[in-house]
JSON list of C-alpha atoms in Angstrom, two decimals:
[
{"chain": "A", "resi": 1, "resn": "MET", "atom": "CA", "xyz": [19.56, 17.30, 3.03]},
{"chain": "A", "resi": 2, "resn": "SER", "atom": "CA", "xyz": [17.83, 17.83, -0.31]},
{"chain": "A", "resi": 3, "resn": "ARG", "atom": "CA", "xyz": [15.31, 15.13, -1.15]},
{"chain": "A", "resi": 4, "resn": "LYS", "atom": "CA", "xyz": [14.36, 14.16, -4.68]},
{"chain": "A", "resi": 5, "resn": "ALA", "atom": "CA", "xyz": [11.48, 11.71, -4.24]},
{"chain": "A", "resi": 6, "resn": "VAL", "atom": "CA", "xyz": [8.86, 10.32, -1.90]},
{"chain": "A", "resi": 7, "resn": "ILE", "atom": "CA", "xyz": [7.79, 6.67, -2.13]},
{"chain": "A", "resi": 8, "resn": "PHE", "atom": "CA", "xyz": [4.27, 5.96, -0.85]},
{"chain": "A", "resi": 9, "resn": "ASP", "atom": "CA", "xyz": [2.66, 2.71, 0.14]},
{"chain": "A", "resi": 10, "resn": "PHE", "atom": "CA", "xyz": [-0.86, 2.41, -1.29]},
{"chain": "A", "resi": 11, "resn": "GLY", "atom": "CA", "xyz": [-3.33, 0.79, 1.12]},
{"chain": "A", "resi": 12, "resn": "GLY", "atom": "CA", "xyz": [-3.53, 2.62, 4.44]},
{"chain": "A", "resi": 13, "resn": "VAL", "atom": "CA", "xyz": [-1.38, 5.53, 3.23]},
{"chain": "A", "resi": 14, "resn": "LEU", "atom": "CA", "xyz": [-2.84, 6.93, 0.01]},
{"chain": "A", "resi": 15, "resn": "THR", "atom": "CA", "xyz": [-6.12, 5.29, 1.03]},
{"chain": "A", "resi": 16, "resn": "THR", "atom": "CA", "xyz": [-8.23, 5.25, 4.15]},
{"chain": "A", "resi": 17, "resn": "SER", "atom": "CA", "xyz": [-7.54, 2.59, 6.79]},
{"chain": "A", "resi": 18, "resn": "LEU", "atom": "CA", "xyz": [-7.42, -1.00, 5.55]},
{"chain": "A", "resi": 19, "resn": "ASP", "atom": "CA", "xyz": [-8.27, -2.21, 9.07]},
{"chain": "A", "resi": 20, "resn": "ASP", "atom": "CA", "xyz": [-11.46, -0.13, 9.07]},
{"chain": "A", "resi": 21, "resn": "CYS", "atom": "CA", "xyz": [-12.27, -1.51, 5.64]},
{"chain": "A", "resi": 22, "resn": "ALA", "atom": "CA", "xyz": [-11.74, -5.06, 6.89]},
{"chain": "A", "resi": 23, "resn": "ARG", "atom": "CA", "xyz": [-14.04, -4.52, 9.87]},
{"chain": "A", "resi": 24, "resn": "ALA", "atom": "CA", "xyz": [-16.76, -3.08, 7.65]},
{"chain": "A", "resi": 25, "resn": "PHE", "atom": "CA", "xyz": [-16.55, -6.17, 5.44]},
{"chain": "A", "resi": 26, "resn": "SER", "atom": "CA", "xyz": [-16.81, -8.50, 8.45]},
{"chain": "A", "resi": 27, "resn": "LYS", "atom": "CA", "xyz": [-19.90, -6.63, 9.60]},
{"chain": "A", "resi": 28, "resn": "GLU", "atom": "CA", "xyz": [-21.45, -6.88, 6.13]},
{"chain": "A", "resi": 29, "resn": "CYS", "atom": "CA", "xyz": [-20.90, -10.65, 6.20]},
{"chain": "A", "resi": 30, "resn": "GLY", "atom": "CA", "xyz": [-22.43, -11.00, 9.65]},
{"chain": "A", "resi": 31, "resn": "LEU", "atom": "CA", "xyz": [-19.09, -12.02, 11.15]},
{"chain": "A", "resi": 32, "resn": "PRO", "atom": "CA", "xyz": [-17.33, -10.74, 14.30]},
{"chain": "A", "resi": 33, "resn": "ASP", "atom": "CA", "xyz": [-15.69, -7.37, 13.64]},
{"chain": "A", "resi": 34, "resn": "ASP", "atom": "CA", "xyz": [-12.14, -8.71, 13.43]},
{"chain": "A", "resi": 35, "resn": "ALA", "atom": "CA", "xyz": [-12.90, -12.02, 11.69]},
{"chain": "A", "resi": 36, "resn": "TYR", "atom": "CA", "xyz": [-11.68, -11.02, 8.22]},
{"chain": "A", "resi": 37, "resn": "LEU", "atom": "CA", "xyz": [-8.67, -9.15, 9.58]},
{"chain": "A", "resi": 38, "resn": "HIS", "atom": "CA", "xyz": [-7.72, -12.20, 11.65]},
{"chain": "A", "resi": 39, "resn": "ALA", "atom": "CA", "xyz": [-8.10, -14.48, 8.63]},
{"chain": "A", "resi": 40, "resn": "ILE", "atom": "CA", "xyz": [-5.72, -12.49, 6.44]},
{"chain": "A", "resi": 41, "resn": "SER", "atom": "CA", "xyz": [-3.16, -11.26, 8.96]},
{"chain": "A", "resi": 42, "resn": "VAL", "atom": "CA", "xyz": [-3.10, -13.73, 11.87]},
{"chain": "A", "resi": 43, "resn": "ASN", "atom": "CA", "xyz": [-4.26, -17.13, 10.62]},
{"chain": "A", "resi": 44, "resn": "PRO", "atom": "CA", "xyz": [-1.17, -18.93, 9.23]},
{"chain": "A", "resi": 45, "resn": "ASP", "atom": "CA", "xyz": [-3.04, -20.23, 6.17]},
{"chain": "A", "resi": 46, "resn": "GLY", "atom": "CA", "xyz": [-4.45, -16.79, 5.45]},
{"chain": "A", "resi": 47, "resn": "ARG", "atom": "CA", "xyz": [-1.05, -15.13, 5.84]},
{"chain": "A", "resi": 48, "resn": "ARG", "atom": "CA", "xyz": [0.45, -17.67, 3.45]},
{"chain": "A", "resi": 49, "resn": "LEU", "atom": "CA", "xyz": [-2.30, -17.08, 0.89]},
{"chain": "A", "resi": 50, "resn": "TYR", "atom": "CA", "xyz": [-1.80, -13.31, 1.07]},
{"chain": "A", "resi": 51, "resn": "ALA", "atom": "CA", "xyz": [1.96, -13.61, 0.67]},
{"chain": "A", "resi": 52, "resn": "GLU", "atom": "CA", "xyz": [1.47, -15.85, -2.36]},
{"chain": "A", "resi": 53, "resn": "LEU", "atom": "CA", "xyz": [-1.01, -13.39, -3.87]},
{"chain": "A", "resi": 54, "resn": "GLU", "atom": "CA", "xyz": [1.36, -10.48, -3.28]},
{"chain": "A", "resi": 55, "resn": "ARG", "atom": "CA", "xyz": [4.20, -12.29, -5.06]},
{"chain": "A", "resi": 56, "resn": "GLY", "atom": "CA", "xyz": [1.93, -13.28, -7.95]},
{"chain": "A", "resi": 57, "resn": "ASP", "atom": "CA", "xyz": [2.30, -16.97, -7.10]},
{"chain": "A", "resi": 58, "resn": "ILE", "atom": "CA", "xyz": [-1.49, -17.48, -7.02]},
{"chain": "A", "resi": 59, "resn": "THR", "atom": "CA", "xyz": [-4.40, -15.78, -8.74]},
{"chain": "A", "resi": 60, "resn": "GLN", "atom": "CA", "xyz": [-6.84, -13.49, -7.01]},
{"chain": "A", "resi": 61, "resn": "GLU", "atom": "CA", "xyz": [-9.55, -16.08, -7.65]},
{"chain": "A", "resi": 62, "resn": "THR", "atom": "CA", "xyz": [-7.52, -18.73, -5.80]},
{"chain": "A", "resi": 63, "resn": "TRP", "atom": "CA", "xyz": [-7.06, -16.28, -2.94]},
{"chain": "A", "resi": 64, "resn": "ASN", "atom": "CA", "xyz": [-10.78, -15.49, -2.93]},
{"chain": "A", "resi": 65, "resn": "SER", "atom": "CA", "xyz": [-11.63, -19.17, -2.58]},
{"chain": "A", "resi": 66, "resn": "GLY", "atom": "CA", "xyz": [-9.01, -19.82, 0.10]},
{"chain": "A", "resi": 67, "resn": "ILE", "atom": "CA", "xyz": [-9.95, -16.88, 2.33]},
{"chain": "A", "resi": 68, "resn": "ALA", "atom": "CA", "xyz": [-13.65, -17.61, 1.89]},
{"chain": "A", "resi": 69, "resn": "ALA", "atom": "CA", "xyz": [-13.06, -21.17, 3.09]},
{"chain": "A", "resi": 70, "resn": "LEU", "atom": "CA", "xyz": [-11.35, -19.87, 6.23]},
{"chain": "A", "resi": 71, "resn": "LEU", "atom": "CA", "xyz": [-14.29, -17.57, 6.93]},
{"chain": "A", "resi": 72, "resn": "GLY", "atom": "CA", "xyz": [-17.06, -19.93, 5.86]},
{"chain": "A", "resi": 73, "resn": "ILE", "atom": "CA", "xyz": [-18.53, -17.45, 3.36]},
{"chain": "A", "resi": 74, "resn": "ASP", "atom": "CA", "xyz": [-19.14, -17.18, -0.39]},
{"chain": "A", "resi": 75, "resn": "GLY", "atom": "CA", "xyz": [-15.87, -16.43, -2.18]},
{"chain": "A", "resi": 76, "resn": "THR", "atom": "CA", "xyz": [-17.36, -14.86, -5.31]},
{"chain": "A", "resi": 77, "resn": "ASP", "atom": "CA", "xyz": [-15.39, -11.67, -6.09]},
{"chain": "A", "resi": 78, "resn": "LEU", "atom": "CA", "xyz": [-14.30, -11.56, -2.46]},
{"chain": "A", "resi": 79, "resn": "MET", "atom": "CA", "xyz": [-11.49, -9.03, -2.89]},
{"chain": "A", "resi": 80, "resn": "ARG", "atom": "CA", "xyz": [-13.81, -6.52, -4.56]},
{"chain": "A", "resi": 81, "resn": "ARG", "atom": "CA", "xyz": [-16.35, -6.93, -1.78]},
{"chain": "A", "resi": 82, "resn": "ALA", "atom": "CA", "xyz": [-13.69, -6.71, 0.93]},
{"chain": "A", "resi": 83, "resn": "LEU", "atom": "CA", "xyz": [-12.38, -3.39, -0.43]},
{"chain": "A", "resi": 84, "resn": "ALA", "atom": "CA", "xyz": [-15.79, -1.86, -1.12]},
{"chain": "A", "resi": 85, "resn": "THR", "atom": "CA", "xyz": [-15.43, 0.89, 1.51]},
{"chain": "A", "resi": 86, "resn": "LEU", "atom": "CA", "xyz": [-11.83, 1.83, 0.70]},
{"chain": "A", "resi": 87, "resn": "GLN", "atom": "CA", "xyz": [-11.50, 5.51, -0.24]},
{"chain": "A", "resi": 88, "resn": "PRO", "atom": "CA", "xyz": [-8.70, 7.96, -1.11]},
{"chain": "A", "resi": 89, "resn": "GLU", "atom": "CA", "xyz": [-7.07, 9.56, 1.93]},
{"chain": "A", "resi": 90, "resn": "PRO", "atom": "CA", "xyz": [-7.44, 13.25, 0.98]},
{"chain": "A", "resi": 91, "resn": "LEU", "atom": "CA", "xyz": [-4.57, 14.65, 3.04]},
{"chain": "A", "resi": 92, "resn": "LEU", "atom": "CA", "xyz": [-2.01, 12.26, 1.56]},
{"chain": "A", "resi": 93, "resn": "VAL", "atom": "CA", "xyz": [-3.33, 12.50, -2.00]},
{"chain": "A", "resi": 94, "resn": "LYS", "atom": "CA", "xyz": [-3.11, 16.29, -1.81]},
{"chain": "A", "resi": 95, "resn": "ALA", "atom": "CA", "xyz": [0.35, 16.11, -0.26]},
{"chain": "A", "resi": 96, "resn": "ALA", "atom": "CA", "xyz": [1.57, 13.86, -3.08]},
{"chain": "A", "resi": 97, "resn": "ARG", "atom": "CA", "xyz": [0.27, 16.35, -5.65]},
{"chain": "A", "resi": 98, "resn": "ALA", "atom": "CA", "xyz": [2.01, 19.21, -3.86]},
{"chain": "A", "resi": 99, "resn": "ILE", "atom": "CA", "xyz": [5.27, 17.26, -3.77]},
{"chain": "A", "resi": 100, "resn": "ARG", "atom": "CA", "xyz": [5.18, 16.78, -7.54]},
{"chain": "A", "resi": 101, "resn": "ARG", "atom": "CA", "xyz": [4.25, 20.42, -8.11]},
{"chain": "A", "resi": 102, "resn": "ALA", "atom": "CA", "xyz": [7.36, 21.34, -6.13]},
{"chain": "A", "resi": 103, "resn": "GLY", "atom": "CA", "xyz": [9.45, 19.45, -8.69]},
{"chain": "A", "resi": 104, "resn": "LEU", "atom": "CA", "xyz": [10.07, 16.23, -6.77]},
{"chain": "A", "resi": 105, "resn": "LYS", "atom": "CA", "xyz": [9.16, 12.74, -7.92]},
{"chain": "A", "resi": 106, "resn": "THR", "atom": "CA", "xyz": [6.65, 10.44, -6.26]},
{"chain": "A", "resi": 107, "resn": "ALA", "atom": "CA", "xyz": [6.33, 6.67, -6.45]},
{"chain": "A", "resi": 108, "resn": "VAL", "atom": "CA", "xyz": [3.89, 4.03, -5.24]},
{"chain": "A", "resi": 109, "resn": "LEU", "atom": "CA", "xyz": [5.37, 0.82, -3.81]},
{"chain": "A", "resi": 110, "resn": "SER", "atom": "CA", "xyz": [2.58, -1.60, -2.97]},
{"chain": "A", "resi": 111, "resn": "ASN", "atom": "CA", "xyz": [2.19, -5.24, -2.06]},
{"chain": "A", "resi": 112, "resn": "SER", "atom": "CA", "xyz": [-0.45, -6.22, -4.59]},
{"chain": "A", "resi": 113, "resn": "MET", "atom": "CA", "xyz": [-3.97, -7.34, -3.75]},
{"chain": "A", "resi": 114, "resn": "GLY", "atom": "CA", "xyz": [-4.30, -9.01, -7.13]},
{"chain": "A", "resi": 115, "resn": "MET", "atom": "CA", "xyz": [-5.41, -7.34, -10.34]},
{"chain": "A", "resi": 116, "resn": "SER", "atom": "CA", "xyz": [-7.87, -9.79, -11.92]},
{"chain": "A", "resi": 117, "resn": "PRO", "atom": "CA", "xyz": [-10.81, -10.20, -11.95]},
{"chain": "A", "resi": 118, "resn": "PHE", "atom": "CA", "xyz": [-10.81, -7.12, -9.70]},
{"chain": "A", "resi": 119, "resn": "ASN", "atom": "CA", "xyz": [-8.11, -4.47, -10.10]},
{"chain": "A", "resi": 120, "resn": "PRO", "atom": "CA", "xyz": [-8.20, -2.30, -6.95]},
{"chain": "A", "resi": 121, "resn": "TYR", "atom": "CA", "xyz": [-5.70, 0.15, -8.46]},
{"chain": "A", "resi": 122, "resn": "GLU", "atom": "CA", "xyz": [-7.56, 0.94, -11.68]},
{"chain": "A", "resi": 123, "resn": "PRO", "atom": "CA", "xyz": [-9.85, 3.74, -10.39]},
{"chain": "A", "resi": 124, "resn": "TRP", "atom": "CA", "xyz": [-6.95, 5.60, -8.80]},
{"chain": "A", "resi": 125, "resn": "GLY", "atom": "CA", "xyz": [-4.98, 6.53, -11.94]},
{"chain": "A", "resi": 126, "resn": "LEU", "atom": "CA", "xyz": [-1.69, 5.82, -10.20]},
{"chain": "A", "resi": 127, "resn": "GLU", "atom": "CA", "xyz": [0.40, 5.92, -13.38]},
{"chain": "A", "resi": 128, "resn": "GLU", "atom": "CA", "xyz": [-0.83, 9.44, -14.12]},
{"chain": "A", "resi": 129, "resn": "ALA", "atom": "CA", "xyz": [-0.53, 10.66, -10.53]},
{"chain": "A", "resi": 130, "resn": "HIS", "atom": "CA", "xyz": [2.98, 9.31, -9.85]},
{"chain": "A", "resi": 131, "resn": "ASP", "atom": "CA", "xyz": [6.29, 9.01, -11.67]},
{"chain": "A", "resi": 132, "resn": "VAL", "atom": "CA", "xyz": [6.85, 5.34, -10.76]},
{"chain": "A", "resi": 133, "resn": "VAL", "atom": "CA", "xyz": [4.47, 2.54, -9.73]},
{"chain": "A", "resi": 134, "resn": "VAL", "atom": "CA", "xyz": [5.86, -0.75, -8.42]},
{"chain": "A", "resi": 135, "resn": "LEU", "atom": "CA", "xyz": [3.27, -3.46, -7.68]},
{"chain": "A", "resi": 136, "resn": "SER", "atom": "CA", "xyz": [4.64, -6.58, -6.07]},
{"chain": "A", "resi": 137, "resn": "GLU", "atom": "CA", "xyz": [2.91, -9.20, -8.24]},
{"chain": "A", "resi": 138, "resn": "GLN", "atom": "CA", "xyz": [4.21, -7.56, -11.41]},
{"chain": "A", "resi": 139, "resn": "VAL", "atom": "CA", "xyz": [7.83, -7.78, -10.25]},
{"chain": "A", "resi": 140, "resn": "ARG", "atom": "CA", "xyz": [7.45, -11.05, -8.28]},
{"chain": "A", "resi": 141, "resn": "LEU", "atom": "CA", "xyz": [8.84, -9.45, -5.13]},
{"chain": "A", "resi": 142, "resn": "ARG", "atom": "CA", "xyz": [7.03, -8.23, -2.02]},
{"chain": "A", "resi": 143, "resn": "LYS", "atom": "CA", "xyz": [7.85, -5.95, 0.89]},
{"chain": "A", "resi": 144, "resn": "PRO", "atom": "CA", "xyz": [9.85, -6.36, 3.07]},
{"chain": "A", "resi": 145, "resn": "ASP", "atom": "CA", "xyz": [12.21, -8.02, 0.54]},
{"chain": "A", "resi": 146, "resn": "PRO", "atom": "CA", "xyz": [15.07, -5.45, 0.21]},
{"chain": "A", "resi": 147, "resn": "HIS", "atom": "CA", "xyz": [15.21, -5.98, -3.56]},
{"chain": "A", "resi": 148, "resn": "ILE", "atom": "CA", "xyz": [11.82, -4.37, -4.16]},
{"chain": "A", "resi": 149, "resn": "TYR", "atom": "CA", "xyz": [12.95, -1.14, -2.48]},
{"chain": "A", "resi": 150, "resn": "GLN", "atom": "CA", "xyz": [16.09, -1.08, -4.59]},
{"chain": "A", "resi": 151, "resn": "LEU", "atom": "CA", "xyz": [13.95, -1.63, -7.68]},
{"chain": "A", "resi": 152, "resn": "ALA", "atom": "CA", "xyz": [11.85, 1.41, -6.78]},
{"chain": "A", "resi": 153, "resn": "LEU", "atom": "CA", "xyz": [15.02, 3.49, -6.33]},
{"chain": "A", "resi": 154, "resn": "ASP", "atom": "CA", "xyz": [16.38, 2.31, -9.67]},
{"chain": "A", "resi": 155, "resn": "ARG", "atom": "CA", "xyz": [13.18, 3.22, -11.48]},
{"chain": "A", "resi": 156, "resn": "LEU", "atom": "CA", "xyz": [13.19, 6.64, -9.85]},
{"chain": "A", "resi": 157, "resn": "GLY", "atom": "CA", "xyz": [16.84, 7.14, -10.76]},
{"chain": "A", "resi": 158, "resn": "CYS", "atom": "CA", "xyz": [17.60, 7.94, -7.13]},
{"chain": "A", "resi": 159, "resn": "HIS", "atom": "CA", "xyz": [19.88, 6.86, -4.30]},
{"chain": "A", "resi": 160, "resn": "GLY", "atom": "CA", "xyz": [18.47, 5.90, -0.94]},
{"chain": "A", "resi": 161, "resn": "GLN", "atom": "CA", "xyz": [19.46, 9.15, 0.74]},
{"chain": "A", "resi": 162, "resn": "ASP", "atom": "CA", "xyz": [17.50, 11.05, -1.91]},
{"chain": "A", "resi": 163, "resn": "CYS", "atom": "CA", "xyz": [14.20, 9.51, -0.85]},
{"chain": "A", "resi": 164, "resn": "ILE", "atom": "CA", "xyz": [11.53, 9.20, 1.81]},
{"chain": "A", "resi": 165, "resn": "PHE", "atom": "CA", "xyz": [9.39, 6.08, 2.20]},
{"chain": "A", "resi": 166, "resn": "VAL", "atom": "CA", "xyz": [5.95, 6.12, 3.86]},
{"chain": "A", "resi": 167, "resn": "ASP", "atom": "CA", "xyz": [4.22, 2.91, 4.99]},
{"chain": "A", "resi": 168, "resn": "ASP", "atom": "CA", "xyz": [1.56, 2.05, 7.56]},
{"chain": "A", "resi": 169, "resn": "ILE", "atom": "CA", "xyz": [3.18, -1.32, 8.40]},
{"chain": "A", "resi": 170, "resn": "ALA", "atom": "CA", "xyz": [6.18, -0.88, 10.67]},
{"chain": "A", "resi": 171, "resn": "THR", "atom": "CA", "xyz": [7.91, -4.09, 9.55]},
{"chain": "A", "resi": 172, "resn": "ASN", "atom": "CA", "xyz": [8.14, -2.71, 5.99]},
{"chain": "A", "resi": 173, "resn": "LEU", "atom": "CA", "xyz": [10.32, 0.21, 7.10]},
{"chain": "A", "resi": 174, "resn": "PRO", "atom": "CA", "xyz": [13.69, -1.29, 8.21]},
{"chain": "A", "resi": 175, "resn": "PRO", "atom": "CA", "xyz": [14.74, -2.54, 4.73]},
{"chain": "A", "resi": 176, "resn": "ALA", "atom": "CA", "xyz": [14.16, 0.93, 3.32]},
{"chain": "A", "resi": 177, "resn": "HIS", "atom": "CA", "xyz": [16.11, 2.50, 6.18]},
{"chain": "A", "resi": 178, "resn": "ALA", "atom": "CA", "xyz": [18.99, 0.08, 5.51]},
{"chain": "A", "resi": 179, "resn": "LEU", "atom": "CA", "xyz": [19.24, 1.54, 2.00]},
{"chain": "A", "resi": 180, "resn": "GLY", "atom": "CA", "xyz": [19.57, 5.06, 3.41]},
{"chain": "A", "resi": 181, "resn": "ILE", "atom": "CA", "xyz": [15.94, 6.00, 2.78]},
{"chain": "A", "resi": 182, "resn": "ALA", "atom": "CA", "xyz": [14.28, 8.19, 5.41]},
{"chain": "A", "resi": 183, "resn": "THR", "atom": "CA", "xyz": [11.17, 6.39, 6.68]},
{"chain": "A", "resi": 184, "resn": "ILE", "atom": "CA", "xyz": [7.82, 7.49, 8.06]},
{"chain": "A", "resi": 185, "resn": "HIS", "atom": "CA", "xyz": [5.47, 5.13, 9.87]},
{"chain": "A", "resi": 186, "resn": "ALA", "atom": "CA", "xyz": [2.02, 6.29, 8.78]},
{"chain": "A", "resi": 187, "resn": "THR", "atom": "CA", "xyz": [-0.17, 6.07, 11.88]},
{"chain": "A", "resi": 188, "resn": "HIS", "atom": "CA", "xyz": [-2.47, 9.05, 11.21]},
{"chain": "A", "resi": 189, "resn": "PRO", "atom": "CA", "xyz": [-2.81, 11.20, 8.06]},
{"chain": "A", "resi": 190, "resn": "THR", "atom": "CA", "xyz": [-2.25, 14.52, 9.82]},
{"chain": "A", "resi": 191, "resn": "LEU", "atom": "CA", "xyz": [0.89, 13.28, 11.55]},
{"chain": "A", "resi": 192, "resn": "THR", "atom": "CA", "xyz": [2.18, 11.73, 8.33]},
{"chain": "A", "resi": 193, "resn": "VAL", "atom": "CA", "xyz": [1.79, 14.97, 6.39]},
{"chain": "A", "resi": 194, "resn": "GLN", "atom": "CA", "xyz": [3.45, 16.93, 9.19]},
{"chain": "A", "resi": 195, "resn": "ARG", "atom": "CA", "xyz": [6.42, 14.56, 9.16]},
{"chain": "A", "resi": 196, "resn": "LEU", "atom": "CA", "xyz": [6.70, 14.88, 5.38]},
{"chain": "A", "resi": 197, "resn": "GLN", "atom": "CA", "xyz": [6.67, 18.66, 5.72]},
{"chain": "A", "resi": 198, "resn": "ASP", "atom": "CA", "xyz": [9.43, 18.50, 8.31]},
{"chain": "A", "resi": 199, "resn": "LEU", "atom": "CA", "xyz": [11.64, 16.28, 6.15]},
{"chain": "A", "resi": 200, "resn": "LEU", "atom": "CA", "xyz": [11.00, 18.09, 2.87]},
{"chain": "A", "resi": 201, "resn": "GLY", "atom": "CA", "xyz": [10.77, 21.66, 4.10]},
{"chain": "A", "resi": 202, "resn": "LEU", "atom": "CA", "xyz": [7.62, 22.10, 2.01]},
{"chain": "A", "resi": 203, "resn": "PRO", "atom": "CA", "xyz": [4.16, 23.30, 3.02]},
{"chain": "A", "resi": 204, "resn": "LEU", "atom": "CA", "xyz": [1.84, 20.35, 2.36]},
{"chain": "A", "resi": 205, "resn": "SER", "atom": "CA", "xyz": [-1.07, 20.50, 4.80]},
{"chain": "A", "resi": 206, "resn": "ALA", "atom": "CA", "xyz": [-2.85, 23.27, 2.87]},
{"chain": "A", "resi": 207, "resn": "SER", "atom": "CA", "xyz": [-1.85, 22.10, -0.57]},
{"chain": "A", "resi": 208, "resn": "GLY", "atom": "CA", "xyz": [-5.34, 22.37, -2.06]},
{"chain": "A", "resi": 209, "resn": "SER", "atom": "CA", "xyz": [-6.72, 20.15, -4.76]}
]
């Protein structure tokens, strides 16, 4: 089957591991390694705050204050501090470039981490590097809501069967699959690139800069 586009999640796919980033932040704050990760992904109040941030229902500053209260730390510019060690994932960034050079489209579909006062996307030049960028807070939808996947398809001008979707969170994959999109669970960069190569029939692992 001929594919026309690849849709990438941002954090943990085009970037290094968000879990590793979270543990580094906990260590910096003098907290147990998994304290921050637990606060945002396990604690019910933290999960609610993150979902509200992703939908654009609350500001990043409100989120900063709420998560800081759960952790018992200073909330000043918390999101910036929490993402301080996040870096581009070279293998996936190079693969995305190679995909575009081959004449296919790429998109970023990300649940937002807020964009003010700290915009985590700004240094990455996503609009220049990809054909379509869909950030949840800007469209007031968040993965795994099926409508946000359809929105990405519409903006790409593609049908589900034309596309591949890559995400590091398994629960974000079924809605894409239901639309006919081929899905890849990103568990390790090398494996993710290999799977993309298999589905696209393109050499990506030695794609250069």
